[in-house]
Amino acid sequence: MKYLLLLYAAPDAEPAYGTPEFDAMMGEYMTHSDRMKDVATFIAGEGLQPVATATTLRKRGTKVETIDGPFAETREHLGGFYLIDAPDLDAAMRYAAEIPAARYGSVEIRPVMEY
């Protein structure tokens, strides 16, 4: 089954860009999927631009409304995602627990609808 892992973190909770700690964290991201290949299959993943670049859109009837930034007011922001294929939720949770964002924020695990 496919799972989408949504990575949330507060920008001030992660190591600062340009520091040795940041480089170490990015190294963990780069090797994560290889380390976890016995648990789940990595399909896709990307980091997202900062939350200030987000635009939220919603349509009610014929009216389209846009809002700069994310819709929800939260301290943590969606910063990236992984799409994996795992045998079950337990395997997806083991995979998610090793993503560096789990230490600085949270990882939301969502099964992907299959039509």
mmCIF file of N, CA and C in Angstrom:
data_model
loop_
_atom_site.group_PDB
_atom_site.id
_atom_site.type_symbol
_atom_site.label_atom_id
_atom_site.label_comp_id
_atom_site.label_asym_id
_atom_site.label_seq_id
_atom_site.Cartn_x
_atom_site.Cartn_y
_atom_site.Cartn_z
ATOM 1 N N MET A 1 0.843 -1.179 0.000
ATOM 2 C CA MET A 1 0.000 0.000 0.000
ATOM 3 C C MET A 1 0.889 1.243 0.000
ATOM 4 N N LYS A 2 0.419 2.264 -0.679
ATOM 5 C CA LYS A 2 1.186 3.510 -0.717
ATOM 6 C C LYS A 2 0.795 4.406 0.458
ATOM 7 N N TYR A 3 1.810 5.069 1.004
ATOM 8 C CA TYR A 3 1.618 6.010 2.113
ATOM 9 C C TYR A 3 2.313 7.319 1.768
ATOM 10 N N LEU A 4 1.647 8.417 2.087
ATOM 11 C CA LEU A 4 2.252 9.741 1.965
ATOM 12 C C LEU A 4 2.676 10.175 3.359
ATOM 13 N N LEU A 5 3.944 10.491 3.513
ATOM 14 C CA LEU A 5 4.487 10.939 4.797
ATOM 15 C C LEU A 5 4.699 12.446 4.692
ATOM 16 N N LEU A 6 3.927 13.202 5.455
ATOM 17 C CA LEU A 6 3.992 14.668 5.417
ATOM 18 C C LEU A 6 4.871 15.139 6.568
ATOM 19 N N LEU A 7 5.912 15.895 6.244
ATOM 20 C CA LEU A 7 6.915 16.311 7.228
ATOM 21 C C LEU A 7 6.594 17.725 7.707
ATOM 22 N N TYR A 8 6.347 17.856 9.009
ATOM 23 C CA TYR A 8 6.036 19.157 9.611
ATOM 24 C C TYR A 8 7.117 19.527 10.625
ATOM 25 N N ALA A 9 7.511 20.784 10.632
ATOM 26 C CA ALA A 9 8.457 21.264 11.636
ATOM 27 C C ALA A 9 8.324 22.771 11.763
ATOM 28 N N ALA A 10 8.628 23.263 12.941
ATOM 29 C CA ALA A 10 8.714 24.710 13.144
ATOM 30 C C ALA A 10 10.066 25.160 12.595
ATOM 31 N N PRO A 11 10.096 26.207 11.771
ATOM 32 C CA PRO A 11 11.360 26.628 11.166
ATOM 33 C C PRO A 11 12.483 26.876 12.166
ATOM 34 N N ASP A 12 12.159 27.348 13.364
ATOM 35 C CA ASP A 12 13.201 27.628 14.352
ATOM 36 C C ASP A 12 13.614 26.392 15.154
ATOM 37 N N ALA A 13 12.988 25.242 14.902
ATOM 38 C CA ALA A 13 13.329 24.024 15.647
ATOM 39 C C ALA A 13 14.433 23.218 14.966
ATOM 40 N N GLU A 14 14.628 23.400 13.666
ATOM 41 C CA GLU A 14 15.638 22.650 12.930
ATOM 42 C C GLU A 14 16.978 23.385 12.982
ATOM 43 N N PRO A 15 18.079 22.657 12.720
ATOM 44 C CA PRO A 15 19.383 23.324 12.645
ATOM 45 C C PRO A 15 19.379 24.415 11.560
ATOM 46 N N ALA A 16 20.092 25.479 11.800
ATOM 47 C CA ALA A 16 20.130 26.608 10.874
ATOM 48 C C ALA A 16 20.944 26.266 9.624
ATOM 49 N N TYR A 17 20.452 26.739 8.473
ATOM 50 C CA TYR A 17 21.142 26.547 7.196
ATOM 51 C C TYR A 17 22.576 27.081 7.296
ATOM 52 N N GLY A 18 23.523 26.313 6.770
ATOM 53 C CA GLY A 18 24.915 26.748 6.752
ATOM 54 C C GLY A 18 25.721 26.280 7.957
ATOM 55 N N THR A 19 25.091 25.621 8.922
ATOM 56 C CA THR A 19 25.817 25.132 10.093
ATOM 57 C C THR A 19 26.202 23.662 9.893
ATOM 58 N N PRO A 20 27.206 23.179 10.620
ATOM 59 C CA PRO A 20 27.551 21.754 10.532
ATOM 60 C C PRO A 20 26.374 20.848 10.899
ATOM 61 N N GLU A 21 25.534 21.290 11.837
ATOM 62 C CA GLU A 21 24.369 20.499 12.233
ATOM 63 C C GLU A 21 23.372 20.369 11.078
ATOM 64 N N PHE A 22 23.207 21.452 10.313
ATOM 65 C CA PHE A 22 22.324 21.408 9.150
ATOM 66 C C PHE A 22 22.861 20.425 8.115
ATOM 67 N N ASP A 23 24.167 20.503 7.851
ATOM 68 C CA ASP A 23 24.781 19.587 6.882
ATOM 69 C C ASP A 23 24.629 18.133 7.328
ATOM 70 N N ALA A 24 24.783 17.872 8.621
ATOM 71 C CA ALA A 24 24.621 16.509 9.131
ATOM 72 C C ALA A 24 23.183 16.030 8.947
ATOM 73 N N MET A 25 22.208 16.923 9.216
ATOM 74 C CA MET A 25 20.797 16.559 9.036
ATOM 75 C C MET A 25 20.510 16.245 7.569
ATOM 76 N N MET A 26 21.035 17.074 6.656
ATOM 77 C CA MET A 26 20.796 16.828 5.230
ATOM 78 C C MET A 26 21.447 15.517 4.785
ATOM 79 N N GLY A 27 22.592 15.191 5.369
ATOM 80 C CA GLY A 27 23.234 13.913 5.067
ATOM 81 C C GLY A 27 22.342 12.745 5.477
ATOM 82 N N GLU A 28 21.666 12.903 6.620
ATOM 83 C CA GLU A 28 20.730 11.859 7.053
ATOM 84 C C GLU A 28 19.579 11.702 6.069
ATOM 85 N N TYR A 29 19.056 12.841 5.575
ATOM 86 C CA TYR A 29 17.973 12.754 4.583
ATOM 87 C C TYR A 29 18.455 12.016 3.332
ATOM 88 N N MET A 30 19.676 12.300 2.909
ATOM 89 C CA MET A 30 20.184 11.704 1.667
ATOM 90 C C MET A 30 20.363 10.190 1.790
ATOM 91 N N THR A 31 20.686 9.699 2.966
ATOM 92 C CA THR A 31 20.924 8.266 3.128
ATOM 93 C C THR A 31 19.727 7.519 3.706
ATOM 94 N N HIS A 32 18.699 8.236 4.112
ATOM 95 C CA HIS A 32 17.551 7.603 4.769
ATOM 96 C C HIS A 32 16.916 6.500 3.937
ATOM 97 N N SER A 33 16.583 6.774 2.697
ATOM 98 C CA SER A 33 15.863 5.790 1.883
ATOM 99 C C SER A 33 16.689 4.534 1.658
ATOM 100 N N ASP A 34 17.996 4.683 1.484
ATOM 101 C CA ASP A 34 18.852 3.493 1.323
ATOM 102 C C ASP A 34 18.837 2.648 2.587
ATOM 103 N N ARG A 35 18.915 3.312 3.754
ATOM 104 C CA ARG A 35 18.918 2.576 5.022
ATOM 105 C C ARG A 35 17.605 1.840 5.256
ATOM 106 N N MET A 36 16.508 2.379 4.751
ATOM 107 C CA MET A 36 15.183 1.843 5.047
ATOM 108 C C MET A 36 14.631 0.978 3.916
ATOM 109 N N LYS A 37 15.467 0.583 2.948
ATOM 110 C CA LYS A 37 14.951 -0.144 1.779
ATOM 111 C C LYS A 37 14.385 -1.514 2.131
ATOM 112 N N ASP A 38 14.725 -2.086 3.271
ATOM 113 C CA ASP A 38 14.138 -3.359 3.686
ATOM 114 C C ASP A 38 12.774 -3.176 4.353
ATOM 115 N N VAL A 39 12.398 -1.940 4.654
ATOM 116 C CA VAL A 39 11.133 -1.654 5.334
ATOM 117 C C VAL A 39 10.053 -1.217 4.339
ATOM 118 N N ALA A 40 10.423 -0.331 3.393
ATOM 119 C CA ALA A 40 9.470 0.204 2.423
ATOM 120 C C ALA A 40 10.229 0.659 1.186
ATOM 121 N N THR A 41 9.506 0.822 0.098
ATOM 122 C CA THR A 41 10.098 1.274 -1.161
ATOM 123 C C THR A 41 9.858 2.761 -1.334
ATOM 124 N N PHE A 42 10.915 3.522 -1.476
ATOM 125 C CA PHE A 42 10.824 4.957 -1.723
ATOM 126 C C PHE A 42 10.329 5.166 -3.144
ATOM 127 N N ILE A 43 9.271 5.969 -3.314
ATOM 128 C CA ILE A 43 8.737 6.278 -4.641
ATOM 129 C C ILE A 43 9.096 7.705 -5.034
ATOM 130 N N ALA A 44 8.872 8.658 -4.130
ATOM 131 C CA ALA A 44 9.160 10.062 -4.425
ATOM 132 C C ALA A 44 9.285 10.831 -3.118
ATOM 133 N N GLY A 45 9.923 11.957 -3.186
ATOM 134 C CA GLY A 45 10.029 12.828 -2.024
ATOM 135 C C GLY A 45 10.686 14.130 -2.417
ATOM 136 N N GLU A 46 10.261 15.196 -1.802
ATOM 137 C CA GLU A 46 10.827 16.522 -2.057
ATOM 138 C C GLU A 46 10.676 17.389 -0.828
ATOM 139 N N GLY A 47 11.542 18.339 -0.687
ATOM 140 C CA GLY A 47 11.369 19.400 0.290
ATOM 141 C C GLY A 47 10.576 20.511 -0.358
ATOM 142 N N LEU A 48 9.947 21.335 0.443
ATOM 143 C CA LEU A 48 9.144 22.439 -0.074
ATOM 144 C C LEU A 48 9.820 23.769 0.239
ATOM 145 N N GLN A 49 9.523 24.764 -0.573
ATOM 146 C CA GLN A 49 10.017 26.118 -0.331
ATOM 147 C C GLN A 49 9.408 26.616 0.982
ATOM 148 N N PRO A 50 9.981 27.657 1.596
ATOM 149 C CA PRO A 50 9.444 28.153 2.875
ATOM 150 C C PRO A 50 7.959 28.511 2.796
ATOM 151 N N VAL A 51 7.323 28.475 3.936
ATOM 152 C CA VAL A 51 5.879 28.685 4.025
ATOM 153 C C VAL A 51 5.459 30.049 3.467
ATOM 154 N N ALA A 52 6.348 31.026 3.477
ATOM 155 C CA ALA A 52 6.011 32.354 2.948
ATOM 156 C C ALA A 52 5.715 32.310 1.454
ATOM 157 N N THR A 53 6.117 31.256 0.760
ATOM 158 C CA THR A 53 5.867 31.145 -0.679
ATOM 159 C C THR A 53 4.550 30.440 -0.981
ATOM 160 N N ALA A 54 3.849 29.968 0.042
ATOM 161 C CA ALA A 54 2.621 29.186 -0.164
ATOM 162 C C ALA A 54 1.445 30.073 -0.529
ATOM 163 N N THR A 55 0.558 29.527 -1.325
ATOM 164 C CA THR A 55 -0.726 30.141 -1.633
ATOM 165 C C THR A 55 -1.799 29.081 -1.425
ATOM 166 N N THR A 56 -2.836 29.446 -0.708
ATOM 167 C CA THR A 56 -3.943 28.522 -0.488
ATOM 168 C C THR A 56 -5.124 28.984 -1.318
ATOM 169 N N LEU A 57 -5.774 28.053 -1.988
ATOM 170 C CA LEU A 57 -6.915 28.362 -2.841
ATOM 171 C C LEU A 57 -8.098 27.511 -2.406
ATOM 172 N N ARG A 58 -9.266 28.112 -2.410
ATOM 173 C CA ARG A 58 -10.479 27.333 -2.204
ATOM 174 C C ARG A 58 -11.580 27.924 -3.072
ATOM 175 N N LYS A 59 -12.452 27.065 -3.512
ATOM 176 C CA LYS A 59 -13.554 27.480 -4.384
ATOM 177 C C LYS A 59 -14.857 27.099 -3.717
ATOM 178 N N ARG A 60 -15.725 28.091 -3.563
ATOM 179 C CA ARG A 60 -17.060 27.867 -2.995
ATOM 180 C C ARG A 60 -18.055 28.370 -4.022
ATOM 181 N N GLY A 61 -18.765 27.432 -4.640
ATOM 182 C CA GLY A 61 -19.674 27.815 -5.722
ATOM 183 C C GLY A 61 -18.856 28.319 -6.894
ATOM 184 N N THR A 62 -19.113 29.529 -7.330
ATOM 185 C CA THR A 62 -18.365 30.104 -8.446
ATOM 186 C C THR A 62 -17.262 31.040 -7.956
ATOM 187 N N LYS A 63 -17.164 31.245 -6.649
ATOM 188 C CA LYS A 63 -16.191 32.177 -6.087
ATOM 189 C C LYS A 63 -14.874 31.473 -5.740
ATOM 190 N N VAL A 64 -13.796 32.003 -6.277
ATOM 191 C CA VAL A 64 -12.464 31.474 -5.975
ATOM 192 C C VAL A 64 -11.772 32.446 -5.033
ATOM 193 N N GLU A 65 -11.302 31.938 -3.934
ATOM 194 C CA GLU A 65 -10.637 32.760 -2.915
ATOM 195 C C GLU A 65 -9.202 32.263 -2.753
ATOM 196 N N THR A 66 -8.254 33.171 -2.734
ATOM 197 C CA THR A 66 -6.868 32.790 -2.492
ATOM 198 C C THR A 66 -6.348 33.521 -1.271
ATOM 199 N N ILE A 67 -5.467 32.857 -0.567
ATOM 200 C CA ILE A 67 -4.868 33.398 0.649
ATOM 201 C C ILE A 67 -3.363 33.192 0.552
ATOM 202 N N ASP A 68 -2.585 34.227 0.834
ATOM 203 C CA ASP A 68 -1.136 34.056 0.890
ATOM 204 C C ASP A 68 -0.791 33.211 2.096
ATOM 205 N N GLY A 69 0.059 32.231 1.896
ATOM 206 C CA GLY A 69 0.502 31.391 2.994
ATOM 207 C C GLY A 69 -0.406 30.190 3.184
ATOM 208 N N PRO A 70 -0.095 29.400 4.207
ATOM 209 C CA PRO A 70 -0.900 28.198 4.470
ATOM 210 C C PRO A 70 -2.234 28.581 5.062
ATOM 211 N N PHE A 71 -3.225 27.715 4.922
ATOM 212 C CA PHE A 71 -4.559 27.984 5.446
ATOM 213 C C PHE A 71 -4.586 27.943 6.959
ATOM 214 N N ALA A 72 -3.927 26.952 7.555
ATOM 215 C CA ALA A 72 -3.974 26.774 8.999
ATOM 216 C C ALA A 72 -2.925 27.644 9.687
ATOM 217 N N GLU A 73 -3.305 28.178 10.836
ATOM 218 C CA GLU A 73 -2.365 28.927 11.672
ATOM 219 C C GLU A 73 -1.723 27.936 12.639
ATOM 220 N N THR A 74 -0.507 27.551 12.371
ATOM 221 C CA THR A 74 0.190 26.611 13.242
ATOM 222 C C THR A 74 1.634 27.046 13.380
ATOM 223 N N ARG A 75 2.265 26.560 14.414
ATOM 224 C CA ARG A 75 3.689 26.829 14.594
ATOM 225 C C ARG A 75 4.514 25.961 13.637
ATOM 226 N N GLU A 76 4.063 24.737 13.409
ATOM 227 C CA GLU A 76 4.760 23.831 12.501
ATOM 228 C C GLU A 76 4.181 23.987 11.100
ATOM 229 N N HIS A 77 5.044 23.850 10.092
ATOM 230 C CA HIS A 77 4.645 24.009 8.706
ATOM 231 C C HIS A 77 5.026 22.783 7.912
ATOM 232 N N LEU A 78 4.237 22.504 6.883
ATOM 233 C CA LEU A 78 4.553 21.419 5.963
ATOM 234 C C LEU A 78 5.831 21.780 5.226
ATOM 235 N N GLY A 79 6.853 20.935 5.371
ATOM 236 C CA GLY A 79 8.153 21.248 4.771
ATOM 237 C C GLY A 79 8.593 20.277 3.701
ATOM 238 N N GLY A 80 7.897 19.159 3.556
ATOM 239 C CA GLY A 80 8.283 18.201 2.549
ATOM 240 C C GLY A 80 7.440 16.953 2.654
ATOM 241 N N PHE A 81 7.744 15.993 1.802
ATOM 242 C CA PHE A 81 6.975 14.757 1.809
ATOM 243 C C PHE A 81 7.801 13.600 1.272
ATOM 244 N N TYR A 82 7.366 12.425 1.630
ATOM 245 C CA TYR A 82 7.853 11.184 1.054
ATOM 246 C C TYR A 82 6.626 10.413 0.585
ATOM 247 N N LEU A 83 6.715 9.775 -0.555
ATOM 248 C CA LEU A 83 5.716 8.818 -1.010
ATOM 249 C C LEU A 83 6.411 7.472 -1.032
ATOM 250 N N ILE A 84 5.874 6.513 -0.260
ATOM 251 C CA ILE A 84 6.512 5.208 -0.155
ATOM 252 C C ILE A 84 5.493 4.116 -0.430
ATOM 253 N N ASP A 85 5.993 2.933 -0.709
ATOM 254 C CA ASP A 85 5.158 1.738 -0.813
ATOM 255 C C ASP A 85 5.616 0.812 0.304
ATOM 256 N N ALA A 86 4.714 0.518 1.241
ATOM 257 C CA ALA A 86 5.056 -0.300 2.409
ATOM 258 C C ALA A 86 4.012 -1.397 2.575
ATOM 259 N N PRO A 87 4.392 -2.521 3.166
ATOM 260 C CA PRO A 87 3.436 -3.609 3.319
ATOM 261 C C PRO A 87 2.264 -3.279 4.247
ATOM 262 N N ASP A 88 2.487 -2.412 5.249
ATOM 263 C CA ASP A 88 1.410 -2.073 6.180
ATOM 264 C C ASP A 88 1.775 -0.797 6.954
ATOM 265 N N LEU A 89 0.848 -0.354 7.795
ATOM 266 C CA LEU A 89 1.059 0.879 8.563
ATOM 267 C C LEU A 89 2.253 0.763 9.503
ATOM 268 N N ASP A 90 2.459 -0.394 10.098
ATOM 269 C CA ASP A 90 3.606 -0.570 11.001
ATOM 270 C C ASP A 90 4.926 -0.314 10.269
ATOM 271 N N ALA A 91 5.047 -0.833 9.054
ATOM 272 C CA ALA A 91 6.267 -0.608 8.267
ATOM 273 C C ALA A 91 6.399 0.875 7.914
ATOM 274 N N ALA A 92 5.290 1.512 7.542
ATOM 275 C CA ALA A 92 5.330 2.947 7.221
ATOM 276 C C ALA A 92 5.760 3.749 8.447
ATOM 277 N N MET A 93 5.301 3.339 9.628
ATOM 278 C CA MET A 93 5.679 4.039 10.859
ATOM 279 C C MET A 93 7.169 3.851 11.169
ATOM 280 N N ARG A 94 7.700 2.642 10.932
ATOM 281 C CA ARG A 94 9.147 2.428 11.148
ATOM 282 C C ARG A 94 9.957 3.298 10.197
ATOM 283 N N TYR A 95 9.509 3.403 8.944
ATOM 284 C CA TYR A 95 10.177 4.233 7.942
ATOM 285 C C TYR A 95 10.140 5.705 8.376
ATOM 286 N N ALA A 96 8.964 6.157 8.797
ATOM 287 C CA ALA A 96 8.781 7.559 9.186
ATOM 288 C C ALA A 96 9.601 7.925 10.414
ATOM 289 N N ALA A 97 9.743 6.985 11.342
ATOM 290 C CA ALA A 97 10.454 7.276 12.590
ATOM 291 C C ALA A 97 11.920 7.599 12.362
ATOM 292 N N GLU A 98 12.479 7.171 11.229
ATOM 293 C CA GLU A 98 13.896 7.423 10.943
ATOM 294 C C GLU A 98 14.126 8.675 10.110
ATOM 295 N N ILE A 99 13.076 9.359 9.707
ATOM 296 C CA ILE A 99 13.216 10.616 8.956
ATOM 297 C C ILE A 99 13.632 11.703 9.940
ATOM 298 N N PRO A 100 14.675 12.478 9.648
ATOM 299 C CA PRO A 100 15.133 13.500 10.595
ATOM 300 C C PRO A 100 14.033 14.449 11.068
ATOM 301 N N ALA A 101 13.061 14.759 10.237
ATOM 302 C CA ALA A 101 11.985 15.680 10.648
ATOM 303 C C ALA A 101 11.209 15.160 11.850
ATOM 304 N N ALA A 102 11.223 13.858 12.077
ATOM 305 C CA ALA A 102 10.500 13.303 13.237
ATOM 306 C C ALA A 102 11.111 13.815 14.537
ATOM 307 N N ARG A 103 12.391 14.158 14.527
ATOM 308 C CA ARG A 103 13.064 14.670 15.735
ATOM 309 C C ARG A 103 12.766 16.138 15.981
ATOM 310 N N TYR A 104 12.537 16.914 14.896
ATOM 311 C CA TYR A 104 12.367 18.363 15.032
ATOM 312 C C TYR A 104 10.905 18.794 14.950
ATOM 313 N N GLY A 105 10.052 17.918 14.486
ATOM 314 C CA GLY A 105 8.644 18.261 14.322
ATOM 315 C C GLY A 105 7.812 17.006 14.372
ATOM 316 N N SER A 106 7.089 16.731 13.295
ATOM 317 C CA SER A 106 6.264 15.533 13.259
ATOM 318 C C SER A 106 6.147 15.028 11.828
ATOM 319 N N VAL A 107 5.781 13.777 11.706
ATOM 320 C CA VAL A 107 5.556 13.157 10.397
ATOM 321 C C VAL A 107 4.141 12.589 10.409
ATOM 322 N N GLU A 108 3.296 13.106 9.537
ATOM 323 C CA GLU A 108 1.935 12.599 9.400
ATOM 324 C C GLU A 108 1.937 11.511 8.339
ATOM 325 N N ILE A 109 1.374 10.367 8.657
ATOM 326 C CA ILE A 109 1.336 9.223 7.754
ATOM 327 C C ILE A 109 -0.083 9.070 7.239
ATOM 328 N N ARG A 110 -0.264 9.138 5.914
ATOM 329 C CA ARG A 110 -1.603 9.012 5.334
ATOM 330 C C ARG A 110 -1.593 7.949 4.257
ATOM 331 N N PRO A 111 -2.462 6.931 4.380
ATOM 332 C CA PRO A 111 -2.603 5.968 3.285
ATOM 333 C C PRO A 111 -3.119 6.689 2.039
ATOM 334 N N VAL A 112 -2.639 6.279 0.880
ATOM 335 C CA VAL A 112 -3.060 6.880 -0.387
ATOM 336 C C VAL A 112 -4.264 6.107 -0.917
ATOM 337 N N MET A 113 -5.291 6.827 -1.354
ATOM 338 C CA MET A 113 -6.473 6.187 -1.940
ATOM 339 C C MET A 113 -6.068 5.442 -3.200
ATOM 340 N N GLU A 114 -6.619 4.277 -3.367
ATOM 341 C CA GLU A 114 -6.386 3.511 -4.589
ATOM 342 C C GLU A 114 -7.725 3.366 -5.285
ATOM 343 N N TYR A 115 -7.834 3.921 -6.483
ATOM 344 C CA TYR A 115 -9.101 3.876 -7.248
ATOM 345 C C TYR A 115 -9.070 2.776 -8.280
#
